[in-house]
mmCIF file of C-alpha atoms and ligand atoms in Angstrom:
data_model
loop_
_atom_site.group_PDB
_atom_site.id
_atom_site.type_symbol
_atom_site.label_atom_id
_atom_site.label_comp_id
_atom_site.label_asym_id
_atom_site.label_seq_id
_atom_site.Cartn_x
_atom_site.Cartn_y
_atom_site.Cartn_z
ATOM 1 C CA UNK A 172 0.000 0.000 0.000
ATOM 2 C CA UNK A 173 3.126 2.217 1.075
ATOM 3 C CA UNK A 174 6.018 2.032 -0.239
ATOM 4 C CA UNK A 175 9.089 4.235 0.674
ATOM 5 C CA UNK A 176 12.674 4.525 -1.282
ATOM 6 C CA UNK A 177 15.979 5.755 -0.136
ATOM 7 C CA UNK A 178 14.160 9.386 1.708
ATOM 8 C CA UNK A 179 16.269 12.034 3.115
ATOM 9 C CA UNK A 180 15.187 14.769 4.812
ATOM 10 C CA UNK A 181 17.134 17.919 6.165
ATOM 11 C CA UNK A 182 16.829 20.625 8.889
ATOM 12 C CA UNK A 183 18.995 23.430 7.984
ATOM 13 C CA UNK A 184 21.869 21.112 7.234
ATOM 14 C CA UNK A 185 21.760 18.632 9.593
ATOM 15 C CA UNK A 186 20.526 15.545 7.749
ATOM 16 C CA UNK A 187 17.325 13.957 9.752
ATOM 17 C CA UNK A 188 16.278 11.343 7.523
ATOM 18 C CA UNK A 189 19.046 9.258 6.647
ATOM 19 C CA UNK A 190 18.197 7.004 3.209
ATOM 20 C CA UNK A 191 14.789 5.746 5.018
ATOM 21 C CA UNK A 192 13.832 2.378 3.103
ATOM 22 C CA UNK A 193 10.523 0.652 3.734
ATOM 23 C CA UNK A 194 6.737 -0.805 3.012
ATOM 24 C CA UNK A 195 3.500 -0.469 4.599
ATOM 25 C CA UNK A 196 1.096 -3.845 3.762
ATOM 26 C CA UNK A 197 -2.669 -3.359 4.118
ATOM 27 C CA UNK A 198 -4.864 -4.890 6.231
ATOM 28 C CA UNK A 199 -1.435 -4.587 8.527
ATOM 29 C CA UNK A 200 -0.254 -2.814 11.354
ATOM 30 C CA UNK A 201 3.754 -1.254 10.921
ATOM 31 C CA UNK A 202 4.702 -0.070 13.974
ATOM 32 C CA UNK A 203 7.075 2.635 13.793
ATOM 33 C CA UNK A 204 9.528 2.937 17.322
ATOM 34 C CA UNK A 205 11.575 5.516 18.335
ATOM 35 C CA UNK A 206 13.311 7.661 20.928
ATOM 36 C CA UNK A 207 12.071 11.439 21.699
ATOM 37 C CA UNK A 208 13.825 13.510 18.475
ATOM 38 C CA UNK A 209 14.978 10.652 16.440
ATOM 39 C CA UNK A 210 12.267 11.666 13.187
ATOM 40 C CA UNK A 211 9.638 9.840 13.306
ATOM 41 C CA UNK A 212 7.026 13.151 12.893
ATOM 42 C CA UNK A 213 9.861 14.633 10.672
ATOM 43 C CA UNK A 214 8.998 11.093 8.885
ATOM 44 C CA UNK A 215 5.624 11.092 8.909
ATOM 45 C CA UNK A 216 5.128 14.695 7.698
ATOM 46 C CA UNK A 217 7.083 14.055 4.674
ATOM 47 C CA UNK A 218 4.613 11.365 3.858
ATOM 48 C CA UNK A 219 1.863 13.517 4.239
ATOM 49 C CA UNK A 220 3.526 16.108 2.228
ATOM 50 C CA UNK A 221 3.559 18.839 4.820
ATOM 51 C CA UNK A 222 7.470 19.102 4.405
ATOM 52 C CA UNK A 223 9.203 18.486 1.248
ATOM 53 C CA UNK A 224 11.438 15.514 1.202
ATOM 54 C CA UNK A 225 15.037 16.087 -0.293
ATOM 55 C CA UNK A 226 15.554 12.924 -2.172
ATOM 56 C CA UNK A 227 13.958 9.552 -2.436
ATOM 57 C CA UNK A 228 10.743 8.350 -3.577
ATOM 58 C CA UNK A 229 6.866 7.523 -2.176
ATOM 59 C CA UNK A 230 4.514 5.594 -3.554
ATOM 60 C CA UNK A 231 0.949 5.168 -2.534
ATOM 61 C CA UNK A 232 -0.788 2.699 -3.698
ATOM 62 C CA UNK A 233 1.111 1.886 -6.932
ATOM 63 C CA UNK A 234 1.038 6.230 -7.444
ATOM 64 C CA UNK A 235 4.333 7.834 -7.129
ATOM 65 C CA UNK A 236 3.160 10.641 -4.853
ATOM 66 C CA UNK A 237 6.788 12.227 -3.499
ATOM 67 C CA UNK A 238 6.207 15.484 -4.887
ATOM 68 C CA UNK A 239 2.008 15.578 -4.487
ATOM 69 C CA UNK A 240 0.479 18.322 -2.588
ATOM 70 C CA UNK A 241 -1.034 17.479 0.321
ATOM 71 C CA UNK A 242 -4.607 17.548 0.133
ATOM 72 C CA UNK A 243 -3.962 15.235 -3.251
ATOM 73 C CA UNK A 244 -2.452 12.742 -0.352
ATOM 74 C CA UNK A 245 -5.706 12.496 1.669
ATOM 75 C CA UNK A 246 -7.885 12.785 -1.438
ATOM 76 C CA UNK A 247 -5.838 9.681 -2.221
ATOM 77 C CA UNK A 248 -7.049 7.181 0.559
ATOM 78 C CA UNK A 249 -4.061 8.555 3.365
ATOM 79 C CA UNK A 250 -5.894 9.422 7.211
ATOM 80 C CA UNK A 251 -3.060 11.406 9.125
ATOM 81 C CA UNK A 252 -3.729 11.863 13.058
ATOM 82 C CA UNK A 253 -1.200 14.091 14.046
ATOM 83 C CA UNK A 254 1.113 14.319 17.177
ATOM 84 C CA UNK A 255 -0.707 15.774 20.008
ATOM 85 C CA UNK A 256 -3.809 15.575 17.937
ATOM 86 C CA UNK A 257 -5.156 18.955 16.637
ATOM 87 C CA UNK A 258 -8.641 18.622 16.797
ATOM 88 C CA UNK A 259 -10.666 21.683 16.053
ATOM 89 C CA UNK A 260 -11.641 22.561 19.772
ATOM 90 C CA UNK A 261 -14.066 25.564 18.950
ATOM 91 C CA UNK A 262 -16.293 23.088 16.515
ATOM 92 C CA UNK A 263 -18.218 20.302 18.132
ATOM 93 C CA UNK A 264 -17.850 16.886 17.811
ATOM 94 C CA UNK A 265 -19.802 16.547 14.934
ATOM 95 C CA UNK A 266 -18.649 18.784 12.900
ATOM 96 C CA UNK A 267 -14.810 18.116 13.826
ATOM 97 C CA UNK A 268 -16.116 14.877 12.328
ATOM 98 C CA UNK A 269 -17.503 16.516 9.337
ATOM 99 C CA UNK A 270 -14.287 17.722 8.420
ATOM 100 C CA UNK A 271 -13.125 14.126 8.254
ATOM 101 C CA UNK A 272 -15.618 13.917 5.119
ATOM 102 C CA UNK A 273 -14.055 17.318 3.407
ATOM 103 C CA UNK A 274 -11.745 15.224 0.977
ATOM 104 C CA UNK A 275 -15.020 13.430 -0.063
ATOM 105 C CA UNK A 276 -17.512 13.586 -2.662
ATOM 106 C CA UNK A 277 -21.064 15.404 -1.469
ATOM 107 C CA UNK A 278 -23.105 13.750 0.320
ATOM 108 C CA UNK A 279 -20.777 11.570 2.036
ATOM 109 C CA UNK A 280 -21.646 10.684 5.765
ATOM 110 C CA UNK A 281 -19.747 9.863 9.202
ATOM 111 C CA UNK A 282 -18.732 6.288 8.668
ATOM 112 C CA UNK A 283 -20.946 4.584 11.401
ATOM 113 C CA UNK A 284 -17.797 2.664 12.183
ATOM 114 C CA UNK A 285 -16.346 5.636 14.037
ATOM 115 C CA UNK A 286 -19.358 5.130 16.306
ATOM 116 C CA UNK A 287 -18.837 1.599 17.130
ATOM 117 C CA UNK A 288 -15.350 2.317 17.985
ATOM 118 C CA UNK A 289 -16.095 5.232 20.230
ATOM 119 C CA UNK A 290 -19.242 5.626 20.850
ATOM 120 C CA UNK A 291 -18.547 8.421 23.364
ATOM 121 C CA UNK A 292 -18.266 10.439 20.111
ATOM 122 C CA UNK A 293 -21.822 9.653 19.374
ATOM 123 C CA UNK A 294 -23.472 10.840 23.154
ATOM 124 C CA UNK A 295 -21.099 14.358 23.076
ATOM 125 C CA UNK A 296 -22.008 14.881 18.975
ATOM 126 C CA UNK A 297 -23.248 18.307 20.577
ATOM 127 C CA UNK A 298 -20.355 19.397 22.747
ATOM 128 C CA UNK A 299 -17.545 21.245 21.938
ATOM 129 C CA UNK A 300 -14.283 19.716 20.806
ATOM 130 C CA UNK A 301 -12.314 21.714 23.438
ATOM 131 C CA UNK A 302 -14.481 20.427 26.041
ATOM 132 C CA UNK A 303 -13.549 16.941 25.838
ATOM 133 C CA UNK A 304 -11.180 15.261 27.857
ATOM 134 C CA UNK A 305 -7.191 14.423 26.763
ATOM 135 C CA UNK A 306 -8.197 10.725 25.552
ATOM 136 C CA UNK A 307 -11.620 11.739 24.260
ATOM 137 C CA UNK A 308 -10.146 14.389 22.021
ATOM 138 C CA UNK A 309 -7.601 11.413 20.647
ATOM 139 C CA UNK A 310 -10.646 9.273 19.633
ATOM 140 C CA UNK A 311 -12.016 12.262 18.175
ATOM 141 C CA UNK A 312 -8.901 12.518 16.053
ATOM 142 C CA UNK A 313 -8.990 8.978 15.256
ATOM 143 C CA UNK A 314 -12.309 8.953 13.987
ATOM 144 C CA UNK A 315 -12.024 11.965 11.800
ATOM 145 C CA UNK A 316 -9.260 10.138 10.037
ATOM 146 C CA UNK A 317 -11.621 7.343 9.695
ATOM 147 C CA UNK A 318 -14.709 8.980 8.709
ATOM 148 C CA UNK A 319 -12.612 9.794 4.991
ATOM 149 C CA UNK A 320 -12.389 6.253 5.317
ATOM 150 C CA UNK A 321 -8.414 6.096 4.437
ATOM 151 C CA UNK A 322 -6.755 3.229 2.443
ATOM 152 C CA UNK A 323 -3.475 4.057 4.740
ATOM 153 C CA UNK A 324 -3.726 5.595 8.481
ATOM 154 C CA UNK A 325 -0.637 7.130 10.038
ATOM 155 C CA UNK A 326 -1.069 7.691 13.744
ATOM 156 C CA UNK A 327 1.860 9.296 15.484
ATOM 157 C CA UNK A 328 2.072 8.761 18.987
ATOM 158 C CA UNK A 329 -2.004 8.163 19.941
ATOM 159 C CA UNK A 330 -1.187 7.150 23.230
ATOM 160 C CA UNK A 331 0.760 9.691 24.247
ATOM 161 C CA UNK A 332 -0.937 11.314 27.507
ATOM 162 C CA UNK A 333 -3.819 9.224 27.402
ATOM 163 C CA UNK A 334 -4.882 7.089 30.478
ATOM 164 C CA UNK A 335 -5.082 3.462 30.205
ATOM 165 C CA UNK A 336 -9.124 2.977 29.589
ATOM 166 C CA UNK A 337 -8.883 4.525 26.893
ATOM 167 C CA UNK A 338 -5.434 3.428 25.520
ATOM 168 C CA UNK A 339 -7.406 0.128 25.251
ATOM 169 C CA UNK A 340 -10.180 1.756 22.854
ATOM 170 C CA UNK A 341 -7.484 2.996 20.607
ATOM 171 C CA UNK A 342 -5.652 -0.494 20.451
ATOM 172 C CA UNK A 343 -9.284 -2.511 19.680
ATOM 173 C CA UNK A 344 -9.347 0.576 17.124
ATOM 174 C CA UNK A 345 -6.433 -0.237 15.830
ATOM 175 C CA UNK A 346 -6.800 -3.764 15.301
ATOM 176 C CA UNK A 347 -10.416 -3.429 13.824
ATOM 177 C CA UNK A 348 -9.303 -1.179 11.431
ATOM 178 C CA UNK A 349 -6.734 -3.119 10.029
ATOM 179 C CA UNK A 350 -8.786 -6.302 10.836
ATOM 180 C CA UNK A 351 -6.255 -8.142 12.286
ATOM 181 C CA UNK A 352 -7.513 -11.693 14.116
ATOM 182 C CA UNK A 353 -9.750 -13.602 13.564
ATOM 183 C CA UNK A 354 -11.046 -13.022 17.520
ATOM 184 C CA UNK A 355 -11.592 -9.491 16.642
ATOM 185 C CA UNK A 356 -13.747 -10.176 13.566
ATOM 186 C CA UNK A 357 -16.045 -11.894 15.600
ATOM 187 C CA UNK A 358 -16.523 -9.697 18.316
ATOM 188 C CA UNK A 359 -16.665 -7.001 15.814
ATOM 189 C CA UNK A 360 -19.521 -9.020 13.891
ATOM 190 C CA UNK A 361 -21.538 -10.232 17.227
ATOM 191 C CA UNK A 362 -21.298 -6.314 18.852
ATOM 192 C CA UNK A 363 -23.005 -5.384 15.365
ATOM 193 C CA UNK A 364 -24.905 -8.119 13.567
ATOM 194 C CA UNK A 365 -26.214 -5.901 10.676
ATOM 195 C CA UNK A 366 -24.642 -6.819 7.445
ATOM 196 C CA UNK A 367 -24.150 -3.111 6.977
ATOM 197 C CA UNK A 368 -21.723 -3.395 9.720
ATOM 198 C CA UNK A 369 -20.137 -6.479 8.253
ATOM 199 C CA UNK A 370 -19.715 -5.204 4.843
ATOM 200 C CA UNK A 371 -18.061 -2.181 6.435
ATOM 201 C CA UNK A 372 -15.771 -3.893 8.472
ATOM 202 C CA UNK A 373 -14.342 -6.091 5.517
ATOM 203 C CA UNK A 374 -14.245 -3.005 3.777
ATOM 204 C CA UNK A 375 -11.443 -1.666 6.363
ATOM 205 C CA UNK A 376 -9.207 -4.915 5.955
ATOM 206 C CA UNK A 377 -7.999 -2.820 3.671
ATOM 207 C CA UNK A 378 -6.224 -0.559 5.509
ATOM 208 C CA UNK A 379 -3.187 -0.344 6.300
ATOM 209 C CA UNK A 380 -1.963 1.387 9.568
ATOM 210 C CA UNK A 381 1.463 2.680 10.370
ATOM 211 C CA UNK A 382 1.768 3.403 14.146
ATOM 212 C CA UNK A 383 4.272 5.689 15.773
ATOM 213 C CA UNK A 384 4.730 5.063 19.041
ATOM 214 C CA UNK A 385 7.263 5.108 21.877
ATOM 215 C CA UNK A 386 4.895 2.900 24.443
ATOM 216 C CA UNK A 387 6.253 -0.524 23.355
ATOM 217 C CA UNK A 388 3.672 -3.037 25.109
ATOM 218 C CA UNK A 389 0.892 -0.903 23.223
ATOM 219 C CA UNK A 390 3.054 -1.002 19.964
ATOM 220 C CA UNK A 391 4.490 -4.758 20.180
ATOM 221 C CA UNK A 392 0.416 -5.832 21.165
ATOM 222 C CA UNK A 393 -0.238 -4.175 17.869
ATOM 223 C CA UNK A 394 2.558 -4.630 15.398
ATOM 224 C CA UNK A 395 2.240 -7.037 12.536
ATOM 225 C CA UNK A 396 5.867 -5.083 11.182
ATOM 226 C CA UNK A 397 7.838 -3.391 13.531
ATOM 227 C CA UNK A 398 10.638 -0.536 12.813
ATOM 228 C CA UNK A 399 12.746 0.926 15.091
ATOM 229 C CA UNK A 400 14.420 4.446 14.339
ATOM 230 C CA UNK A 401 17.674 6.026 15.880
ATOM 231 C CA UNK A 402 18.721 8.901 14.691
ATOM 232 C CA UNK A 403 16.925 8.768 11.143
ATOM 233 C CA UNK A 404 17.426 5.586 10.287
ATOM 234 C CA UNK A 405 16.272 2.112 11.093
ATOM 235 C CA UNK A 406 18.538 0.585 13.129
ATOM 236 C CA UNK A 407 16.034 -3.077 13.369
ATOM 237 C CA UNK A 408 12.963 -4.182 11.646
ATOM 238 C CA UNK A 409 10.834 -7.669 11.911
ATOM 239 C CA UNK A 410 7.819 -8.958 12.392
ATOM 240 C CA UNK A 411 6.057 -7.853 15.877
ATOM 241 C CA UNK A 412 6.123 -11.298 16.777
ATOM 242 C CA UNK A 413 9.828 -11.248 17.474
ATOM 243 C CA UNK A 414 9.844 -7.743 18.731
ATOM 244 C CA UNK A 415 10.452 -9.187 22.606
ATOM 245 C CA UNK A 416 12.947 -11.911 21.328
ATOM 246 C CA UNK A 417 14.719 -9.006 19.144
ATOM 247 C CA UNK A 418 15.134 -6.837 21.939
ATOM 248 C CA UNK A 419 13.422 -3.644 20.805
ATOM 249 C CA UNK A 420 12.483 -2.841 24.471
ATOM 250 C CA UNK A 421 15.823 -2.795 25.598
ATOM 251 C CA UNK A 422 17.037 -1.267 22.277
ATOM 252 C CA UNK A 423 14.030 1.706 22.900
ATOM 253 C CA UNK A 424 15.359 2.150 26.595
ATOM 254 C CA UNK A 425 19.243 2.549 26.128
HETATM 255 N N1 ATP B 88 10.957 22.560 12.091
HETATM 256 C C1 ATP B 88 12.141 22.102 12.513
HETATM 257 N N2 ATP B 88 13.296 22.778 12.249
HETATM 258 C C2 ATP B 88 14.481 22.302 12.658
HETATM 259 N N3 ATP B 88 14.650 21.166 13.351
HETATM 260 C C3 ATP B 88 13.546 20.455 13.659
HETATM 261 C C4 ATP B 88 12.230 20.885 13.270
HETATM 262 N N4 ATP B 88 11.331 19.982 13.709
HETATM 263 C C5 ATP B 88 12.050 19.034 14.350
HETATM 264 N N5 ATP B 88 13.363 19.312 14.330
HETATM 265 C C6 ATP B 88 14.437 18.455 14.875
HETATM 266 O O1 ATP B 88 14.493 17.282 14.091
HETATM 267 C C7 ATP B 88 14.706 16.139 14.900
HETATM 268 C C8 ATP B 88 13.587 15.147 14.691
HETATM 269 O O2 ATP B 88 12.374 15.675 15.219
HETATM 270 P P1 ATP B 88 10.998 14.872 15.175
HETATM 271 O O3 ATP B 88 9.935 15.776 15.669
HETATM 272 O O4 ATP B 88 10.840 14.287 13.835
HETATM 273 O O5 ATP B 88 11.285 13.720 16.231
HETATM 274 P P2 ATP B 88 10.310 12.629 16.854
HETATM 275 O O6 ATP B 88 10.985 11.324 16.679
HETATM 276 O O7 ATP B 88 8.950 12.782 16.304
HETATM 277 O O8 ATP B 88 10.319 13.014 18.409
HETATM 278 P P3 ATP B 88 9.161 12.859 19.521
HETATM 279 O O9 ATP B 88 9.139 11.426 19.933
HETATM 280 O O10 ATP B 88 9.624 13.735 20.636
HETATM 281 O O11 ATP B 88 7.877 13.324 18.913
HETATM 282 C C9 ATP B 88 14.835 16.651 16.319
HETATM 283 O O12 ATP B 88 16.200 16.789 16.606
HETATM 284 C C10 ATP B 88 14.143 17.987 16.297
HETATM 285 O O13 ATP B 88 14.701 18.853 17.254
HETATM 286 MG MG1 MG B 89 7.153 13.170 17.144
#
């Protein structure tokens, strides 16, 4: 679904990305590790097409889109929920959601996935973005990237700040999305038993999710892929599987 080449990136001469080579699947999760500063929003900015990368190449599904603007990005099929998640907080819930839809034809309504997810979102529709709490303003975020219903979701660092309740939501989120396990399908398919539901569900096995995070159980629980970033550039990469065996916590913590 993603596919990255050779990217570089510089801040005023110091290089930040250093020759960053790698591939997003859908229906997977890539989780993306990484020490405070190493690049992984430098990374994931570039892929959105909010800073221009110096060299290399990015291709979305089968497009090369390296030098796209970014609203062509999320017209595309790629969700992006930002670092410390910029949610409108003046707008309510509803229409912070109805933004979600603006890269979308007419007519197009709020996924009722999003609802299933969260379905705080659906009893504060009316309140004010601002008003929500820390981890209810994440799930916000998260479900305005879904509502465009994305081919690709980039999430950099959802759990940051978040208590633990709802650090759960996010990770169930997560794995529906990308419908990962076979467990979750089932729950998913019991909670909603409307074919609707079902259709939409296998509909979003087609995404493909790259995680940023520096909370490794929530990453590792998550990760189909892992990478782990030092200083711009991947220093390991396997599957999450192996991610204990590997030593990425240990490798995170040094
Ligand atoms: N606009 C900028 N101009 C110059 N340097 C920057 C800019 N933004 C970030 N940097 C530097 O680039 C490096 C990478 O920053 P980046 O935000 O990508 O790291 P990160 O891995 O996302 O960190 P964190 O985990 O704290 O979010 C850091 O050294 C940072 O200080
Ligand atoms: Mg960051």
């Amino acid at each position: 679904m993603l596919k990255v080449e050779n990217l570089n990136q510089y801040y005023s001469g110091s290089h930040i990305l250093r020759g960053l080579s790698f591939e997003v699947e859908a229906g997977k999760v890539t989780s993306l590790l990484g020490r405070n500063g190493v690049g992984k929003t430098t990374l994931m900015k570039c892929l959105m097409g909010l800073i221009k990368s110096k060299s290399g190449q990015i291709i979305f599904g089968g497009q090369d889109v390296t030098h796209a603007p970014t609203h062509e990005r999320v017209r595309s099929g790629i969700g992006y929920v930002p670092q410390g998640r910029e949610i409108f907080p003046r707008l309510t819930v509803e229409e912070n959601l109805l933004m979600g839809l603006a890269s979308l034809p007419a007519g197009a309504k709020i996924p009722k996935l999003v609802f299933e997810l969260f379905p705080v979102l659906k009893t504060m529709l009316r309140r004010r973005g601002g008003d929500l709490s820390g981890g209810q303003q994440q799930q916000l975020a998260i479900g305005r990237a879904l509502a465009m219903e994305p081919r690709l979701l980039i999430l950099d660092e959802p759990t940051e700040g978040i208590q633990p309740s709802i650090i759960k939501d996010i990770g169930h989120a997560i794995r529906v999305v990308a419908q990962r396990g076979s467990e979750t399908e089932r729950r998913v398919e019991e909670r909603r038993q409307t074919q609707d539901a079902i259709r939409k569900v296998a509909e979003t096995g087609k995404v493909a999710i790259l995680l940023v995070e520096q909370y490794y159980d929530f990453a590792r629980d998550l990760a189909d892929h892992y990478l782990l970033m030092e200083r711009g550039e991947f220093i390991m990469r396997g599957l999450g599987a192996d991610m204990d065996r590997d030593g990425v916590r240990e490798a995170l913590a040094v």
